[in-house]
mmCIF file of C-alpha atoms in Angstrom:
data_model
loop_
_atom_site.group_PDB
_atom_site.id
_atom_site.type_symbol
_atom_site.label_atom_id
_atom_site.label_comp_id
_atom_site.label_asym_id
_atom_site.label_seq_id
_atom_site.Cartn_x
_atom_site.Cartn_y
_atom_site.Cartn_z
ATOM 1 C CA UNK S 1 179.576 83.515 79.829
ATOM 2 C CA UNK S 2 177.136 82.636 82.597
ATOM 3 C CA UNK S 3 175.378 85.940 81.968
ATOM 4 C CA UNK S 4 174.937 85.163 78.280
ATOM 5 C CA UNK S 5 171.225 84.928 77.522
ATOM 6 C CA UNK S 6 169.360 82.932 74.949
ATOM 7 C CA UNK S 7 166.829 84.711 72.768
ATOM 8 C CA UNK S 8 164.460 81.801 73.283
ATOM 9 C CA UNK S 9 164.459 82.145 77.070
ATOM 10 C CA UNK S 10 164.561 85.618 78.608
ATOM 11 C CA UNK S 11 166.604 85.625 81.767
ATOM 12 C CA UNK S 12 165.046 86.464 85.098
ATOM 13 C CA UNK S 13 166.142 85.591 88.589
ATOM 14 C CA UNK S 14 164.670 82.447 90.045
ATOM 15 C CA UNK S 15 162.396 84.466 92.286
ATOM 16 C CA UNK S 16 161.457 86.928 89.513
ATOM 17 C CA UNK S 17 157.912 87.972 88.798
ATOM 18 C CA UNK S 18 156.370 85.648 86.226
ATOM 19 C CA UNK S 19 152.906 84.776 85.131
ATOM 20 C CA UNK S 20 151.740 81.817 87.229
ATOM 21 C CA UNK S 21 151.409 78.591 85.226
ATOM 22 C CA UNK S 22 147.686 78.384 85.948
ATOM 23 C CA UNK S 23 147.271 81.769 84.237
ATOM 24 C CA UNK S 24 148.973 80.514 81.070
ATOM 25 C CA UNK S 25 145.967 78.495 80.029
ATOM 26 C CA UNK S 26 146.313 79.337 76.350
ATOM 27 C CA UNK S 27 149.827 77.922 76.085
ATOM 28 C CA UNK S 28 148.995 74.817 78.075
ATOM 29 C CA UNK S 29 145.629 74.183 76.481
ATOM 30 C CA UNK S 30 146.819 74.849 72.964
ATOM 31 C CA UNK S 31 149.870 72.655 73.368
ATOM 32 C CA UNK S 32 147.840 69.889 74.948
ATOM 33 C CA UNK S 33 149.822 69.857 78.165
ATOM 34 C CA UNK S 34 148.147 68.901 81.402
ATOM 35 C CA UNK S 35 149.475 70.265 84.639
ATOM 36 C CA UNK S 36 149.306 68.070 87.661
ATOM 37 C CA UNK S 37 150.806 69.980 90.530
ATOM 38 C CA UNK S 38 151.408 68.369 93.811
ATOM 39 C CA UNK S 39 153.468 69.516 96.720
ATOM 40 C CA UNK S 40 155.546 66.614 97.861
ATOM 41 C CA UNK S 41 158.021 67.069 100.662
ATOM 42 C CA UNK S 42 161.461 65.562 100.531
ATOM 43 C CA UNK S 43 160.543 63.720 103.707
ATOM 44 C CA UNK S 44 157.814 61.813 101.879
ATOM 45 C CA UNK S 45 160.199 60.985 99.047
ATOM 46 C CA UNK S 46 163.308 60.076 101.023
ATOM 47 C CA UNK S 47 162.224 59.634 104.602
ATOM 48 C CA UNK S 48 164.402 62.580 105.672
ATOM 49 C CA UNK S 49 163.468 65.794 107.446
ATOM 50 C CA UNK S 50 163.051 68.363 104.633
ATOM 51 C CA UNK S 51 164.432 71.242 106.709
ATOM 52 C CA UNK S 52 167.688 69.347 107.083
ATOM 53 C CA UNK S 53 168.282 69.343 103.333
ATOM 54 C CA UNK S 54 166.529 72.072 101.405
ATOM 55 C CA UNK S 55 163.512 73.823 102.851
ATOM 56 C CA UNK S 56 160.587 74.687 100.651
ATOM 57 C CA UNK S 57 161.349 72.124 97.912
ATOM 58 C CA UNK S 58 158.297 71.144 95.891
ATOM 59 C CA UNK S 59 157.656 68.571 93.211
ATOM 60 C CA UNK S 60 155.376 69.321 90.316
ATOM 61 C CA UNK S 61 154.480 67.060 87.449
ATOM 62 C CA UNK S 62 153.228 67.895 83.988
ATOM 63 C CA UNK S 63 152.232 65.674 81.109
ATOM 64 C CA UNK S 64 153.562 66.664 77.689
ATOM 65 C CA UNK S 65 152.265 65.070 74.472
ATOM 66 C CA UNK S 66 154.834 62.708 72.954
ATOM 67 C CA UNK S 67 154.902 64.657 69.701
ATOM 68 C CA UNK S 68 155.961 67.805 71.614
ATOM 69 C CA UNK S 69 158.699 66.266 73.779
ATOM 70 C CA UNK S 70 161.380 66.752 71.135
ATOM 71 C CA UNK S 71 160.869 70.515 71.076
ATOM 72 C CA UNK S 72 161.364 70.587 74.861
ATOM 73 C CA UNK S 73 164.493 68.420 74.852
ATOM 74 C CA UNK S 74 166.066 70.050 71.804
ATOM 75 C CA UNK S 75 168.995 68.838 69.774
ATOM 76 C CA UNK S 76 171.396 66.848 71.963
ATOM 77 C CA UNK S 77 169.384 67.901 75.025
ATOM 78 C CA UNK S 78 170.506 71.513 74.762
ATOM 79 C CA UNK S 79 167.068 73.072 75.243
ATOM 80 C CA UNK S 80 166.130 71.106 78.382
ATOM 81 C CA UNK S 81 169.613 71.774 79.782
ATOM 82 C CA UNK S 82 169.081 75.488 79.242
ATOM 83 C CA UNK S 83 165.655 75.349 80.920
ATOM 84 C CA UNK S 84 167.195 73.516 83.879
ATOM 85 C CA UNK S 85 170.005 76.054 84.140
ATOM 86 C CA UNK S 86 167.777 79.125 83.857
ATOM 87 C CA UNK S 87 165.101 77.850 86.219
ATOM 88 C CA UNK S 88 167.288 76.301 88.892
ATOM 89 C CA UNK S 89 164.911 73.327 89.105
ATOM 90 C CA UNK S 90 165.721 69.677 88.563
ATOM 91 C CA UNK S 91 163.651 68.401 85.642
ATOM 92 C CA UNK S 92 163.394 64.711 84.845
ATOM 93 C CA UNK S 93 161.572 63.158 81.912
ATOM 94 C CA UNK S 94 160.000 59.706 82.058
ATOM 95 C CA UNK S 95 161.101 57.272 79.397
ATOM 96 C CA UNK S 96 158.734 56.740 76.490
ATOM 97 C CA UNK S 97 158.114 53.151 77.598
ATOM 98 C CA UNK S 98 156.792 54.424 80.948
ATOM 99 C CA UNK S 99 154.326 56.813 79.336
ATOM 100 C CA UNK S 100 150.628 56.329 79.028
ATOM 101 C CA UNK S 101 148.091 57.969 76.720
ATOM 102 C CA UNK S 102 150.759 59.227 74.298
ATOM 103 C CA UNK S 103 152.132 61.610 76.923
ATOM 104 C CA UNK S 104 155.384 61.831 78.849
ATOM 105 C CA UNK S 105 155.662 62.732 82.500
ATOM 106 C CA UNK S 106 157.958 65.633 83.365
ATOM 107 C CA UNK S 107 158.863 65.943 87.050
ATOM 108 C CA UNK S 108 160.067 69.339 88.254
ATOM 109 C CA UNK S 109 161.742 69.689 91.672
ATOM 110 C CA UNK S 110 162.805 72.943 93.273
ATOM 111 C CA UNK S 111 161.609 75.902 95.244
ATOM 112 C CA UNK S 112 158.203 77.283 94.255
ATOM 113 C CA UNK S 113 159.913 80.220 92.508
ATOM 114 C CA UNK S 114 162.274 77.986 90.546
ATOM 115 C CA UNK S 115 159.459 75.627 89.585
ATOM 116 C CA UNK S 116 157.361 78.579 88.429
ATOM 117 C CA UNK S 117 160.247 79.667 86.223
ATOM 118 C CA UNK S 118 160.656 76.141 84.836
ATOM 119 C CA UNK S 119 156.944 75.912 84.034
ATOM 120 C CA UNK S 120 157.041 79.322 82.393
ATOM 121 C CA UNK S 121 159.946 78.244 80.174
ATOM 122 C CA UNK S 122 158.420 74.838 79.368
ATOM 123 C CA UNK S 123 155.036 76.302 78.453
ATOM 124 C CA UNK S 124 156.733 79.057 76.468
ATOM 125 C CA UNK S 125 158.579 76.440 74.460
ATOM 126 C CA UNK S 126 155.341 74.522 73.860
ATOM 127 C CA UNK S 127 153.600 77.696 72.710
ATOM 128 C CA UNK S 128 156.464 78.561 70.339
ATOM 129 C CA UNK S 129 156.351 75.062 68.846
ATOM 130 C CA UNK S 130 152.573 75.202 68.475
ATOM 131 C CA UNK S 131 152.891 78.538 66.649
ATOM 132 C CA UNK S 132 155.649 77.152 64.426
ATOM 133 C CA UNK S 133 153.486 74.169 63.490
ATOM 134 C CA UNK S 134 150.470 76.369 62.817
ATOM 135 C CA UNK S 135 152.538 78.697 60.634
ATOM 136 C CA UNK S 136 153.988 75.732 58.726
ATOM 137 C CA UNK S 137 150.516 74.280 58.139
ATOM 138 C CA UNK S 138 149.293 77.635 56.839
ATOM 139 C CA UNK S 139 152.333 77.943 54.575
ATOM 140 C CA UNK S 140 151.825 74.429 53.190
ATOM 141 C CA UNK S 141 148.145 75.136 52.487
ATOM 142 C CA UNK S 142 149.091 78.353 50.687
ATOM 143 C CA UNK S 143 151.717 76.577 48.586
ATOM 144 C CA UNK S 144 149.242 73.852 47.653
ATOM 145 C CA UNK S 145 146.709 76.477 46.574
ATOM 146 C CA UNK S 146 149.349 78.230 44.444
ATOM 147 C CA UNK S 147 150.362 74.908 42.858
ATOM 148 C CA UNK S 148 146.721 74.115 42.050
ATOM 149 C CA UNK S 149 146.223 77.542 40.464
ATOM 150 C CA UNK S 150 149.412 77.124 38.437
ATOM 151 C CA UNK S 151 148.324 73.686 37.228
ATOM 152 C CA UNK S 152 144.901 75.023 36.177
ATOM 153 C CA UNK S 153 146.491 77.992 34.366
ATOM 154 C CA UNK S 154 148.845 75.689 32.467
ATOM 155 C CA UNK S 155 145.962 73.548 31.160
#
């Protein structure tokens, strides 16, 4: 069951070859996400020698618009749980009350490869949601145009 894959997230090993997040400008820009990447050692966070715990751990932070957070979390947290599982990174989400500028802070902790995978999955989810919203807007506009034409024809 661990090998079962989701259609929404193609499986690849944590160190697999992926497009770097900075190259996915269309997904990030179109979804309104801002990437703030910073390498923070565990030592700086906990006052412990990083090599003693987990070498090469990095922390990256991204800001996700509040109206897009639900598509990342998913129903009952299933989507974010799947992203965590597939990426191997720890992902925490700031509470809405802690957010500023209508955005939520996502903190991603793991090896550079795992974080890259997490970012790839997060931005992929944002892109899919943006496309879904665009398609729905187009569909609604088309339906409104059809309704207007029907109303004119009936007069």
